[in-house]
Amino acid sequence: MDFTLNEAQLLVQRTARDYAERRLKPAAAQLDRSGVFPLEYLQEMAGLGLMGVNISEGLGGAEAGAVAYSLAMTEIAAACASTAVTMAVTNMVGEVIEAFGTEEQRERHVTALTSGRHVAGAFALSEPEAGSDPGGMRTTATRVDGGYLLEGQKQWITSGAHAGVFVVWARTGGAGTRGISCFLVEKGNPGLKPGRAEDKMGLRASNTVPLTLERCFVPASALLGELGGGFKIAMMALDGGRIGIASQACGIARAALDASGKYARDRQQFGKPIADFQAIQWMLADSATELDAALLLTLRAASLKEARQPFSREASMAKLFASEAANAICNRAVQVHGGYGYTREFAVERHLRDVRVTTIYEGTSEIQRTVIARSVLR
Ligand code: COS
């Protein structure tokens, strides 16, 4: 099996790593403390092609593929997980519009996302009463003269206060998953009202808001894909999104492991560095092994996606394993740091808070197991 990266993948990885080290890593602790949305960084990243890594060049993307995207996401997440999730959702929104949009929708929105004219994209699927079960959503889209009126509530919308375009799911008729359609709603629509930002445990510089859709009119041309075809669009987008979150988890875990190795060599107890103790070495060994396994599962899912082969099950496996492993790795990193790891002085405290949500969003670990088990039993 050949694990060698090609030139384009190496270039994207290097570009993301250099940017992350130079700009994001020095800013990450302050972004976490202030909770300020990383606007200037996101625009710089758009300039580097990081807002459309797997989007065609014709639409302003880097056209570097799903593997390069995963590599870039890992690098950005290792420096600032808040910026990484904003990048992840923006790339996912760009990809879904490129895949299902009309020529006009692509030209209007994908180029705005890849260029940074839209500072971010937003993905509005979940609702207060429909998280793991999006098929149970209640938001409606009613046909009116010239378009649709959207009414309802969305929840946990990443970048919802800043996004230039929102992919919004709503019921257009009929019960169940076949009665759901997908719409593009633009920032500034008077019927689209972002609520108060959530006060989160981690990813504090990312923006997460509820959305109210109140007599939110969109023209008929805002329908994305086929009428009644929205649920499948969501599932396909989430398959790709899960590779992004797996990659993000790997990045956070790598940062925590790197910090642990450095701390273990520096920190002296009983007259020698704690790295000399087998108890610490075994923690580092377990973390390094789990991180490699997570990366391999993630890159396998990405390479299947890139080869246009089925990858839903593999994306769920990568997301399940990487997010759970990354939580264990960040937890161990705090343990290696002892009392200091429990303070804001050391980055591992932030990594542990940031990584926690990776087993929850874009499908909980329990949902990933459901997807995997269904595929095993099919
Ligand atoms: N790709 C393409 N189509 C898919 C698909 C996928 N990955 N997964 C399901 N579908 C299709 C099915 O084939 C089915 O099509 P038909 O109507 O033609 O039969 C349809 O979608 C409904 O599928 P299913 O019956 O499996 O839907 P369920 O309501 O049982 O839901 C799960 C399946 C649990 C997998 C889904 O609800 C899910 O992923 N939940 C988690 C949502 C999530 O990740 N939320 C996080 C927040 S979003 S940021």
Short mmCIF file of C-alpha atoms and ligand atoms in Angstrom, two decimals:
data_model
loop_
_atom_site.label_atom_id
_atom_site.label_comp_id
_atom_site.label_asym_id
_atom_site.label_seq_id
_atom_site.Cartn_x
_atom_site.Cartn_y
_atom_site.Cartn_z
CA MET A 1 0.00 0.00 0.00
CA ASP A 2 1.38 3.37 -0.96
CA PHE A 3 1.00 6.07 1.66
CA THR A 4 3.13 8.63 -0.19
CA LEU A 5 1.49 12.00 -0.65
CA ASN A 6 1.60 13.58 -4.10
CA GLU A 7 3.03 17.03 -4.85
CA ALA A 8 -0.31 18.85 -4.66
CA GLN A 9 -1.18 17.21 -1.32
CA LEU A 10 2.24 18.06 0.12
CA LEU A 11 1.89 21.65 -1.05
CA VAL A 12 -1.53 22.09 0.56
CA GLN A 13 -0.30 20.45 3.77
CA ARG A 14 2.78 22.70 3.88
CA THR A 15 0.76 25.83 3.12
CA ALA A 16 -1.72 25.04 5.90
CA ARG A 17 1.01 24.09 8.36
CA ASP A 18 3.07 27.22 7.71
CA TYR A 19 0.03 29.44 8.05
CA ALA A 20 -1.16 27.64 11.18
CA GLU A 21 2.24 27.89 12.88
CA ARG A 22 2.86 31.48 11.89
CA ARG A 23 -0.57 33.07 12.36
CA LEU A 24 -2.99 30.84 14.21
CA LYS A 25 -0.93 29.14 16.90
CA PRO A 26 0.26 32.41 18.47
CA ALA A 27 -3.32 33.76 18.44
CA ALA A 28 -5.25 30.68 19.56
CA ALA A 29 -5.14 31.16 23.35
CA GLN A 30 -6.30 34.76 23.03
CA LEU A 31 -9.05 33.84 20.55
CA ASP A 32 -10.25 31.22 23.04
CA ARG A 33 -10.26 33.72 25.90
CA SER A 34 -11.90 36.57 24.03
CA GLY A 35 -14.30 34.44 22.02
CA VAL A 36 -13.78 36.83 19.11
CA PHE A 37 -14.73 35.35 15.73
CA PRO A 38 -11.48 34.86 13.74
CA LEU A 39 -12.56 37.02 10.82
CA GLU A 40 -9.18 38.29 9.63
CA TYR A 41 -7.68 34.80 9.76
CA LEU A 42 -10.53 33.30 7.78
CA GLN A 43 -10.05 35.85 5.04
CA GLU A 44 -6.32 35.21 4.92
CA MET A 45 -7.08 31.50 4.68
CA ALA A 46 -9.44 32.09 1.77
CA GLY A 47 -6.51 33.82 0.05
CA LEU A 48 -4.49 30.63 0.49
CA GLY A 49 -7.19 28.43 -1.03
CA LEU A 50 -8.17 26.87 2.29
CA MET A 51 -11.87 27.72 2.01
CA GLY A 52 -12.30 25.51 -1.04
CA VAL A 53 -9.58 22.89 -0.91
CA ASN A 54 -11.72 20.28 -2.68
CA ILE A 55 -13.60 22.73 -4.92
CA SER A 56 -12.85 23.13 -8.60
CA GLU A 57 -10.49 25.86 -9.76
CA GLY A 58 -13.21 27.24 -12.01
CA LEU A 59 -15.10 28.22 -8.85
CA GLY A 60 -12.04 29.62 -7.13
CA GLY A 61 -11.14 26.46 -5.24
CA ALA A 62 -7.76 24.76 -4.95
CA GLU A 63 -9.09 21.56 -6.62
CA ALA A 64 -6.60 19.60 -4.52
CA GLY A 65 -8.96 16.77 -3.50
CA ALA A 66 -10.43 15.29 -0.35
CA VAL A 67 -7.12 13.93 0.98
CA ALA A 68 -5.47 17.36 0.72
CA TYR A 69 -8.52 18.82 2.47
CA SER A 70 -8.16 16.37 5.34
CA LEU A 71 -4.43 17.16 5.66
CA ALA A 72 -5.10 20.91 5.68
CA MET A 73 -7.87 20.55 8.26
CA THR A 74 -5.55 18.59 10.57
CA GLU A 75 -2.90 21.33 10.35
CA ILE A 76 -5.32 24.18 11.04
CA ALA A 77 -6.95 22.27 13.92
CA ALA A 78 -3.58 21.58 15.54
CA ALA A 79 -3.17 25.36 15.90
CA CYS A 80 -6.72 26.64 16.45
CA ALA A 81 -9.68 24.28 16.61
CA SER A 82 -12.20 27.15 16.55
CA THR A 83 -10.87 28.41 13.23
CA ALA A 84 -10.76 24.82 11.99
CA VAL A 85 -14.46 24.15 12.57
CA THR A 86 -15.37 27.39 10.80
CA MET A 87 -13.21 26.30 7.87
CA ALA A 88 -14.74 22.79 7.95
CA VAL A 89 -18.33 23.98 7.69
CA THR A 90 -17.45 26.55 5.02
CA ASN A 91 -15.73 23.91 2.88
CA MET A 92 -18.67 21.56 3.38
CA VAL A 93 -21.17 24.22 2.32
CA GLY A 94 -19.09 25.08 -0.77
CA GLU A 95 -18.87 21.42 -1.72
CA VAL A 96 -22.58 20.79 -1.31
CA ILE A 97 -23.47 23.81 -3.46
CA GLU A 98 -20.94 22.76 -6.09
CA ALA A 99 -22.33 19.21 -6.11
CA PHE A 100 -26.07 19.99 -6.14
CA GLY A 101 -26.36 23.63 -7.21
CA THR A 102 -27.35 25.10 -10.53
CA GLU A 103 -24.77 27.00 -12.55
CA GLU A 104 -26.14 30.23 -11.17
CA GLN A 105 -26.09 29.04 -7.54
CA ARG A 106 -22.49 27.90 -7.91
CA GLU A 107 -21.34 31.12 -9.51
CA ARG A 108 -23.11 33.21 -6.93
CA HIS A 109 -22.17 31.38 -3.75
CA VAL A 110 -19.27 29.00 -4.24
CA THR A 111 -17.00 31.69 -5.65
CA ALA A 112 -18.03 33.97 -2.77
CA LEU A 113 -17.03 31.26 -0.27
CA THR A 114 -13.71 30.36 -1.88
CA SER A 115 -12.70 34.02 -2.29
CA GLY A 116 -13.68 35.05 1.24
CA ARG A 117 -16.41 37.44 0.01
CA HIS A 118 -18.71 35.28 2.13
CA VAL A 119 -16.61 35.05 5.27
CA ALA A 120 -18.19 31.65 6.02
CA GLY A 121 -20.97 29.31 5.01
CA ALA A 122 -23.55 27.83 7.39
CA PHE A 123 -25.30 24.45 7.45
CA ALA A 124 -28.76 24.69 9.01
CA LEU A 125 -30.08 21.15 9.48
CA SER A 126 -30.49 20.57 13.24
CA GLU A 127 -33.42 21.87 15.22
CA PRO A 128 -34.14 22.12 18.93
CA GLU A 129 -36.17 18.88 18.72
CA ALA A 130 -34.35 17.25 15.80
CA GLY A 131 -30.63 16.68 16.33
CA SER A 132 -29.68 13.04 15.80
CA ASP A 133 -32.99 12.59 13.98
CA PRO A 134 -33.07 15.29 11.29
CA GLY A 135 -35.85 13.35 9.55
CA GLY A 136 -38.07 14.61 12.38
CA MET A 137 -37.53 18.29 11.54
CA ARG A 138 -40.48 20.70 11.76
CA THR A 139 -39.31 23.74 9.80
CA THR A 140 -41.59 24.20 6.81
CA ALA A 141 -41.23 25.73 3.38
CA THR A 142 -44.60 26.70 1.92
CA ARG A 143 -44.99 27.42 -1.79
CA VAL A 144 -46.06 31.03 -2.39
CA ASP A 145 -46.12 33.23 -5.45
CA GLY A 146 -42.56 33.34 -6.85
CA GLY A 147 -40.95 31.18 -4.20
CA TYR A 148 -41.23 29.71 -0.70
CA LEU A 149 -41.85 30.94 2.82
CA LEU A 150 -39.65 29.28 5.42
CA GLU A 151 -40.84 29.06 9.01
CA GLY A 152 -39.16 27.37 11.92
CA GLN A 153 -36.24 27.10 14.30
CA LYS A 154 -32.72 25.83 13.67
CA GLN A 155 -30.16 25.02 16.34
CA TRP A 156 -26.34 24.82 16.72
CA ILE A 157 -25.61 26.77 13.57
CA THR A 158 -21.87 27.22 13.19
CA SER A 159 -20.97 30.76 11.96
CA GLY A 160 -24.68 31.65 11.95
CA ALA A 161 -24.05 35.30 12.86
CA HIS A 162 -21.44 35.77 10.11
CA ALA A 163 -22.18 33.44 7.22
CA GLY A 164 -22.93 34.84 3.77
CA VAL A 165 -25.00 31.85 2.71
CA PHE A 166 -27.03 29.31 4.70
CA VAL A 167 -28.01 25.88 3.46
CA VAL A 168 -31.39 25.40 5.15
CA TRP A 169 -33.50 22.24 5.27
CA ALA A 170 -37.28 22.43 5.53
CA ARG A 171 -40.36 20.31 4.95
CA THR A 172 -42.02 20.91 1.61
CA GLY A 173 -44.68 18.24 1.96
CA GLY A 174 -45.24 14.81 3.31
CA ALA A 175 -43.93 13.10 6.41
CA GLY A 176 -40.57 11.44 6.85
CA THR A 177 -37.29 12.00 5.12
CA ARG A 178 -38.79 12.27 1.61
CA GLY A 179 -40.76 15.39 2.48
CA ILE A 180 -37.64 17.48 3.07
CA SER A 181 -36.07 19.97 0.65
CA CYS A 182 -33.01 22.13 0.78
CA PHE A 183 -32.74 25.91 0.19
CA LEU A 184 -30.04 28.55 -0.04
CA VAL A 185 -30.77 31.56 2.13
CA GLU A 186 -28.61 34.65 1.91
CA LYS A 187 -27.29 36.78 4.74
CA GLY A 188 -29.45 39.85 5.23
CA ASN A 189 -32.72 38.11 4.41
CA PRO A 190 -35.10 39.88 6.84
CA GLY A 191 -36.80 36.58 7.69
CA LEU A 192 -33.54 34.98 8.85
CA LYS A 193 -32.76 35.87 12.46
CA PRO A 194 -29.67 34.58 14.24
CA GLY A 195 -30.14 34.32 18.01
CA ARG A 196 -27.73 34.76 20.89
CA ALA A 197 -24.42 32.95 20.56
CA GLU A 198 -24.06 29.83 22.71
CA ASP A 199 -21.67 30.09 25.67
CA LYS A 200 -19.73 26.91 24.90
CA MET A 201 -17.23 24.79 26.82
CA GLY A 202 -14.74 24.88 23.94
CA LEU A 203 -14.33 26.15 20.38
CA ARG A 204 -15.03 29.51 21.96
CA ALA A 205 -13.89 31.57 19.00
CA SER A 206 -16.28 29.77 16.69
CA ASN A 207 -19.77 31.19 16.49
CA THR A 208 -22.73 28.91 17.29
CA VAL A 209 -26.24 30.34 17.24
CA PRO A 210 -29.88 29.30 17.02
CA LEU A 211 -31.69 30.61 13.94
CA THR A 212 -35.27 31.72 13.65
CA LEU A 213 -36.91 31.60 10.23
CA GLU A 214 -39.91 33.89 10.32
CA ARG A 215 -41.83 34.42 7.11
CA CYS A 216 -38.48 33.99 5.45
CA PHE A 217 -39.12 34.40 1.72
CA VAL A 218 -36.76 32.82 -0.79
CA PRO A 219 -37.27 32.83 -4.58
CA ALA A 220 -37.98 29.53 -6.34
CA SER A 221 -34.39 29.64 -7.62
CA ALA A 222 -33.16 29.15 -4.02
CA LEU A 223 -34.16 25.47 -4.05
CA LEU A 224 -30.97 23.37 -3.94
CA GLY A 225 -31.33 20.06 -5.77
CA GLU A 226 -34.69 18.42 -6.26
CA LEU A 227 -37.90 19.14 -4.43
CA GLY A 228 -38.14 16.43 -1.74
CA GLY A 229 -34.50 15.46 -2.28
CA GLY A 230 -33.10 17.45 0.64
CA PHE A 231 -32.55 14.64 3.14
CA LYS A 232 -30.21 12.75 0.85
CA ILE A 233 -28.26 15.94 0.18
CA ALA A 234 -27.85 16.36 3.94
CA MET A 235 -26.68 12.77 4.40
CA MET A 236 -24.17 13.01 1.56
CA ALA A 237 -22.84 16.34 2.83
CA LEU A 238 -22.51 14.90 6.33
CA ASP A 239 -20.55 11.90 5.03
CA GLY A 240 -17.93 14.35 3.77
CA GLY A 241 -18.29 16.58 6.82
CA ARG A 242 -17.46 13.64 9.07
CA ILE A 243 -14.08 13.29 7.37
CA GLY A 244 -13.53 16.96 8.18
CA ILE A 245 -14.35 16.48 11.87
CA ALA A 246 -12.23 13.32 12.07
CA SER A 247 -9.35 15.38 10.61
CA GLN A 248 -10.02 18.18 13.08
CA ALA A 249 -9.93 15.69 15.97
CA CYS A 250 -6.61 14.31 14.69
CA GLY A 251 -5.16 17.83 14.59
CA ILE A 252 -6.21 18.70 18.14
CA ALA A 253 -4.88 15.33 19.36
CA ARG A 254 -1.56 15.83 17.60
CA ALA A 255 -1.11 19.21 19.26
CA ALA A 256 -1.88 17.67 22.66
CA LEU A 257 0.55 14.80 22.10
CA ASP A 258 3.33 17.14 20.90
CA ALA A 259 2.83 19.31 23.98
CA SER A 260 2.94 16.23 26.21
CA GLY A 261 6.24 14.99 24.79
CA LYS A 262 7.82 18.40 25.22
CA TYR A 263 6.52 18.81 28.77
CA ALA A 264 7.61 15.29 29.77
CA ARG A 265 11.18 16.03 28.66
CA ASP A 266 11.27 19.36 30.53
CA ARG A 267 9.48 18.51 33.74
CA GLN A 268 11.74 17.05 36.45
CA GLN A 269 10.54 14.94 39.35
CA PHE A 270 12.50 12.55 41.56
CA GLY A 271 15.66 14.06 40.08
CA LYS A 272 14.96 13.25 36.43
CA PRO A 273 12.64 14.20 33.56
CA ILE A 274 9.23 12.55 33.92
CA ALA A 275 9.78 11.25 30.34
CA ASP A 276 12.15 8.72 31.95
CA PHE A 277 9.27 7.06 33.78
CA GLN A 278 7.56 4.18 32.07
CA ALA A 279 4.16 5.38 33.32
CA ILE A 280 4.54 8.51 31.21
CA GLN A 281 6.15 6.69 28.27
CA TRP A 282 3.21 4.29 28.03
CA MET A 283 0.74 7.13 27.95
CA LEU A 284 2.70 8.73 25.12
CA ALA A 285 2.97 5.39 23.30
CA ASP A 286 -0.76 4.73 23.53
CA SER A 287 -1.54 8.25 22.32
CA ALA A 288 0.88 8.03 19.39
CA THR A 289 -0.55 4.67 18.32
CA GLU A 290 -4.17 5.78 18.58
CA LEU A 291 -3.39 8.98 16.70
CA ASP A 292 -1.80 7.06 13.83
CA ALA A 293 -4.77 4.68 13.65
CA ALA A 294 -7.13 7.68 13.62
CA LEU A 295 -5.15 9.37 10.84
CA LEU A 296 -5.08 6.21 8.74
CA LEU A 297 -8.84 5.67 9.03
CA THR A 298 -9.43 9.32 8.20
CA LEU A 299 -7.16 9.33 5.16
CA ARG A 300 -8.68 6.08 3.93
CA ALA A 301 -12.15 7.63 4.02
CA ALA A 302 -10.81 10.75 2.29
CA SER A 303 -9.09 8.75 -0.44
CA LEU A 304 -12.27 6.74 -1.11
CA LYS A 305 -14.19 9.99 -1.41
CA GLU A 306 -11.54 11.34 -3.76
CA ALA A 307 -11.77 8.18 -5.89
CA ARG A 308 -15.56 8.67 -6.02
CA GLN A 309 -16.19 5.34 -4.33
CA PRO A 310 -18.73 4.77 -1.54
CA PHE A 311 -17.28 6.11 1.72
CA SER A 312 -20.20 6.63 4.11
CA ARG A 313 -19.33 3.70 6.39
CA GLU A 314 -15.62 4.54 6.32
CA ALA A 315 -16.31 8.22 7.12
CA SER A 316 -18.39 7.16 10.13
CA MET A 317 -15.64 4.78 11.28
CA ALA A 318 -13.05 7.54 10.95
CA LYS A 319 -15.22 10.06 12.80
CA LEU A 320 -16.09 7.58 15.57
CA PHE A 321 -12.56 6.36 16.13
CA ALA A 322 -10.72 9.65 15.66
CA SER A 323 -13.03 11.67 17.91
CA GLU A 324 -13.01 9.09 20.70
CA ALA A 325 -9.23 8.59 20.43
CA ALA A 326 -8.62 12.34 20.35
CA ASN A 327 -10.63 12.76 23.55
CA ALA A 328 -8.54 10.06 25.24
CA ILE A 329 -5.31 11.61 23.93
CA CYS A 330 -6.19 15.11 25.14
CA ASN A 331 -7.26 13.72 28.50
CA ARG A 332 -3.93 11.90 28.85
CA ALA A 333 -2.10 15.07 27.81
CA VAL A 334 -3.62 16.88 30.80
CA GLN A 335 -2.59 13.94 33.01
CA VAL A 336 1.02 14.17 31.79
CA HIS A 337 1.01 17.88 32.61
CA GLY A 338 -0.31 17.23 36.14
CA GLY A 339 -1.68 20.29 37.96
CA TYR A 340 -0.27 22.63 35.30
CA GLY A 341 -2.40 20.93 32.66
CA TYR A 342 -5.47 22.03 34.56
CA THR A 343 -4.55 25.68 34.14
CA ARG A 344 -4.91 28.05 31.24
CA GLU A 345 -1.15 28.51 31.21
CA PHE A 346 -0.81 25.34 29.13
CA ALA A 347 -2.55 24.73 25.81
CA VAL A 348 -3.63 21.18 26.71
CA GLU A 349 -6.39 22.65 28.90
CA ARG A 350 -7.87 24.29 25.77
CA HIS A 351 -7.30 21.19 23.65
CA LEU A 352 -9.32 19.08 26.10
CA ARG A 353 -12.22 21.56 26.05
CA ASP A 354 -12.06 21.95 22.26
CA VAL A 355 -11.90 18.24 21.48
CA ARG A 356 -14.89 17.32 23.63
CA VAL A 357 -17.49 18.24 21.02
CA THR A 358 -15.93 16.09 18.30
CA THR A 359 -17.78 13.01 19.59
CA ILE A 360 -21.01 15.02 19.47
CA TYR A 361 -21.34 17.25 16.41
CA GLU A 362 -21.82 16.15 12.82
CA GLY A 363 -23.33 13.01 14.28
CA THR A 364 -22.66 11.67 17.77
CA SER A 365 -20.52 8.56 18.30
CA GLU A 366 -23.80 6.71 18.83
CA ILE A 367 -25.07 7.83 15.41
CA GLN A 368 -21.78 6.80 13.77
CA ARG A 369 -22.21 3.34 15.33
CA THR A 370 -25.75 3.24 13.94
CA VAL A 371 -24.48 4.03 10.43
CA ILE A 372 -21.68 1.45 10.71
CA ALA A 373 -23.93 -1.26 12.16
CA ARG A 374 -26.55 -0.75 9.44
CA SER A 375 -23.86 -1.23 6.83
CA VAL A 376 -22.52 -4.36 8.57
CA LEU A 377 -26.01 -5.86 8.76
CA ARG A 378 -27.13 -4.86 5.26
N1 COS B 1 -25.99 8.96 1.44
C1 COS B 1 -27.04 9.00 0.59
N2 COS B 1 -28.28 8.70 0.96
C2 COS B 1 -28.49 8.33 2.25
C3 COS B 1 -27.44 8.27 3.18
C4 COS B 1 -26.15 8.59 2.74
N3 COS B 1 -25.11 8.55 3.56
N4 COS B 1 -27.95 7.88 4.36
C5 COS B 1 -29.26 7.70 4.17
N5 COS B 1 -29.59 7.98 2.90
C6 COS B 1 -30.91 7.88 2.29
C7 COS B 1 -31.48 6.49 2.43
O1 COS B 1 -31.03 5.66 1.39
C8 COS B 1 -32.96 6.73 2.37
O2 COS B 1 -33.34 6.87 1.03
P1 COS B 1 -34.80 6.40 0.48
O3 COS B 1 -35.76 7.39 1.02
O4 COS B 1 -34.66 6.48 -1.00
O5 COS B 1 -35.01 5.02 1.00
C9 COS B 1 -33.11 8.08 3.05
O6 COS B 1 -31.82 8.72 2.97
C10 COS B 1 -33.50 7.97 4.50
O7 COS B 1 -32.53 7.19 5.15
P2 COS B 1 -32.78 6.45 6.52
O8 COS B 1 -34.10 5.72 6.46
O9 COS B 1 -31.58 5.66 6.85
O10 COS B 1 -32.95 7.68 7.50
P3 COS B 1 -33.05 7.75 9.08
O11 COS B 1 -34.05 8.77 9.45
O12 COS B 1 -33.19 6.38 9.67
O13 COS B 1 -31.64 8.38 9.50
C11 COS B 1 -29.34 8.48 10.23
C12 COS B 1 -30.41 7.82 9.35
C13 COS B 1 -29.51 8.11 11.70
C14 COS B 1 -28.03 7.96 9.71
C15 COS B 1 -29.40 10.01 10.05
O14 COS B 1 -30.57 10.53 10.63
C16 COS B 1 -28.24 10.75 10.67
O15 COS B 1 -27.14 10.80 10.08
N6 COS B 1 -28.43 11.37 11.83
C17 COS B 1 -27.42 12.23 12.42
C18 COS B 1 -27.55 13.60 11.90
C19 COS B 1 -26.35 14.41 12.22
O16 COS B 1 -25.22 14.02 11.95
N7 COS B 1 -26.56 15.58 12.82
C20 COS B 1 -25.48 16.39 13.18
C21 COS B 1 -25.80 17.78 12.98
S1 COS B 1 -25.71 18.29 11.38
S2 COS B 1 -24.31 19.59 11.54
#
